[in-house]
Short mmCIF file of C-alpha atoms and ligand atoms in Angstrom, two decimals:
data_model
loop_
_atom_site.label_atom_id
_atom_site.label_comp_id
_atom_site.label_asym_id
_atom_site.label_seq_id
_atom_site.Cartn_x
_atom_site.Cartn_y
_atom_site.Cartn_z
CA MET A 6 29.86 48.14 78.85
CA SER A 7 27.19 48.07 76.15
CA LEU A 8 25.01 51.10 75.66
CA LEU A 9 21.94 49.03 76.57
CA ASP A 10 23.62 47.91 79.81
CA ALA A 11 24.49 51.54 80.62
CA ALA A 12 20.92 52.75 80.02
CA THR A 13 19.46 49.81 81.95
CA ALA A 14 21.81 50.33 84.90
CA ILE A 15 21.03 54.02 85.30
CA ARG A 16 17.24 53.82 84.84
CA PRO A 17 16.39 53.02 88.51
CA ARG A 18 17.92 56.37 89.50
CA ALA A 19 15.21 58.23 87.58
CA TYR A 20 13.24 60.67 89.71
CA ALA A 21 9.72 60.08 88.44
CA PRO A 22 7.32 60.27 91.40
CA TYR A 23 4.55 61.86 89.29
CA SER A 24 4.47 59.73 86.14
CA ARG A 25 6.05 56.64 87.73
CA PHE A 26 7.63 56.19 84.29
CA GLN A 27 11.36 55.77 84.81
CA VAL A 28 13.53 56.29 81.74
CA GLY A 29 17.23 55.60 81.29
CA ALA A 30 19.33 56.94 78.44
CA ALA A 31 22.92 56.30 77.40
CA ILE A 32 24.99 58.08 74.79
CA ARG A 33 28.24 56.92 73.28
CA SER A 34 30.21 59.92 72.09
CA THR A 35 32.60 59.87 69.15
CA SER A 36 35.45 59.71 71.72
CA GLY A 37 34.07 56.33 72.87
CA ALA A 38 32.98 57.55 76.30
CA ILE A 39 29.52 56.66 77.59
CA TYR A 40 27.23 59.20 79.28
CA GLN A 41 24.08 58.28 81.18
CA GLY A 42 20.94 60.19 82.04
CA VAL A 43 17.56 59.72 83.70
CA ASN A 44 14.35 61.70 83.71
CA VAL A 45 14.07 64.16 86.59
CA GLU A 46 10.51 65.27 87.27
CA ASN A 47 9.30 68.25 89.28
CA VAL A 48 6.14 69.06 91.17
CA ALA A 49 5.80 71.94 88.70
CA TYR A 50 5.32 69.42 85.91
CA PRO A 51 6.74 71.37 82.92
CA GLU A 52 10.04 71.76 84.79
CA GLY A 53 10.81 68.06 84.49
CA THR A 54 13.59 66.91 82.19
CA CYS A 55 13.94 63.80 80.04
CA ALA A 56 16.58 61.10 80.36
CA GLU A 57 18.05 62.02 76.98
CA ALA A 58 18.52 65.63 78.09
CA GLY A 59 20.37 64.43 81.18
CA ALA A 60 22.72 62.25 79.15
CA ILE A 61 23.40 65.11 76.73
CA ALA A 62 24.14 67.47 79.63
CA ALA A 63 26.60 64.95 81.10
CA MET A 64 28.32 64.60 77.70
CA ILE A 65 28.69 68.35 77.25
CA ALA A 66 29.87 68.88 80.84
CA ALA A 67 32.56 66.25 80.25
CA GLY A 68 33.85 68.12 77.20
CA ASP A 69 32.52 65.81 74.48
CA THR A 70 30.33 67.29 71.77
CA ARG A 71 29.45 64.60 69.20
CA ILE A 72 27.06 61.70 69.65
CA ALA A 73 27.93 58.36 67.98
CA GLU A 74 25.01 56.28 69.30
CA VAL A 75 22.03 56.56 71.67
CA CYS A 76 20.02 54.01 73.67
CA VAL A 77 16.81 54.74 75.60
CA ILE A 78 14.96 52.27 77.83
CA ALA A 79 11.74 52.27 79.83
CA ASP A 80 9.13 49.83 81.13
CA SER A 81 6.86 50.39 78.16
CA PRO A 82 4.65 48.11 76.05
CA ALA A 83 6.54 49.25 72.96
CA PRO A 84 10.09 50.57 72.41
CA VAL A 85 10.13 54.02 73.98
CA PRO A 86 10.82 56.85 71.51
CA PRO A 87 12.46 60.16 72.45
CA CYS A 88 9.94 63.00 72.72
CA GLY A 89 9.92 65.67 70.03
CA GLY A 90 12.05 68.07 72.04
CA CYS A 91 14.66 65.40 72.72
CA ARG A 92 14.81 64.53 69.02
CA GLN A 93 15.85 68.12 68.35
CA LYS A 94 18.33 68.02 71.26
CA ILE A 95 19.91 64.81 69.92
CA ALA A 96 20.05 66.27 66.39
CA GLU A 97 22.09 69.20 67.71
CA PHE A 98 24.99 66.84 68.45
CA ALA A 99 24.46 63.87 66.10
CA ASP A 100 24.77 63.27 62.37
CA PRO A 101 21.53 62.22 60.63
CA THR A 102 22.85 58.66 60.26
CA VAL A 103 23.42 58.15 64.00
CA LYS A 104 21.48 55.21 65.40
CA VAL A 105 19.04 55.58 68.29
CA THR A 106 17.92 52.30 69.84
CA LEU A 107 14.56 52.38 71.59
CA CYS A 108 14.16 49.62 74.18
CA THR A 109 11.75 48.10 76.65
CA THR A 110 12.69 46.43 79.91
CA ASP A 111 11.21 43.16 78.60
CA GLY A 112 13.60 42.97 75.68
CA LYS A 113 11.87 44.63 72.74
CA SER A 114 13.96 47.03 70.72
CA LEU A 115 13.79 49.17 67.62
CA THR A 116 16.72 50.96 66.04
CA MET A 117 16.10 54.15 64.07
CA THR A 118 18.36 56.87 62.70
CA VAL A 119 18.26 60.47 63.83
CA ALA A 120 16.98 61.41 60.35
CA GLU A 121 14.11 58.92 60.64
CA LEU A 122 13.18 60.26 64.07
CA LEU A 123 13.26 63.89 63.01
CA PRO A 124 12.60 64.43 59.31
CA GLY A 125 12.73 68.07 58.28
CA VAL A 126 14.99 68.97 61.20
CA PHE A 127 15.57 72.66 61.88
CA THR A 128 19.29 73.40 61.48
CA ALA A 129 21.67 76.33 61.61
CA ALA A 130 21.52 76.41 57.80
CA HIS A 131 17.96 77.71 58.10
CA MET A 132 19.38 80.81 59.78
CA ALA A 133 21.83 81.54 56.97
CA LYS A 134 20.38 85.03 56.46
CA VAL A 135 20.74 86.02 60.09
N1 THU B 1 10.53 60.70 79.19
C1 THU B 1 11.88 60.63 79.00
O1 THU B 1 12.66 60.86 79.92
N2 THU B 1 12.34 60.26 77.77
C2 THU B 1 11.55 59.86 76.74
O2 THU B 1 12.07 59.48 75.71
C3 THU B 1 10.08 59.89 76.89
C4 THU B 1 9.56 60.49 78.14
C5 THU B 1 10.05 61.03 80.54
C6 THU B 1 9.50 62.42 80.76
C7 THU B 1 8.62 62.20 81.97
O3 THU B 1 9.40 62.29 83.14
C8 THU B 1 8.12 60.77 81.82
O4 THU B 1 9.01 60.15 80.89
C9 THU B 1 6.70 60.66 81.33
O5 THU B 1 6.50 61.44 80.19
#
């Protein structure tokens, strides 16, 4: 299954009664396995989680730790980018060269690298004195 197919297939399971903005995400790990996630909102709005976070949680729970590729899809006028927090979450498990493909349900797409999405990323190296 392609990563786009995996993200597209999972998107309808998003729980997004407040924003009505359903997002699907799929990650291919370096082992080749695919992990899917959807956004899960909450009536206490800040408690909601993004699709990317769900896919990362599934990957970690399965015992994989490195991301090889990411795809995110939503019904958006322009390819949907991961939020700032999700960029940092992806960067935790992906090399800067890893490709993230941002998609719309009507076929638009844009592929960016993790480094392009999060220039100046905070890393463990910044804590070298700790
Ligand atoms: N959302 C994601 O799940 N991923 C993104 O990349 C952008 C935003 C979700 C969060 C919230 O449930 C809804 O989309 C509207 O912000």
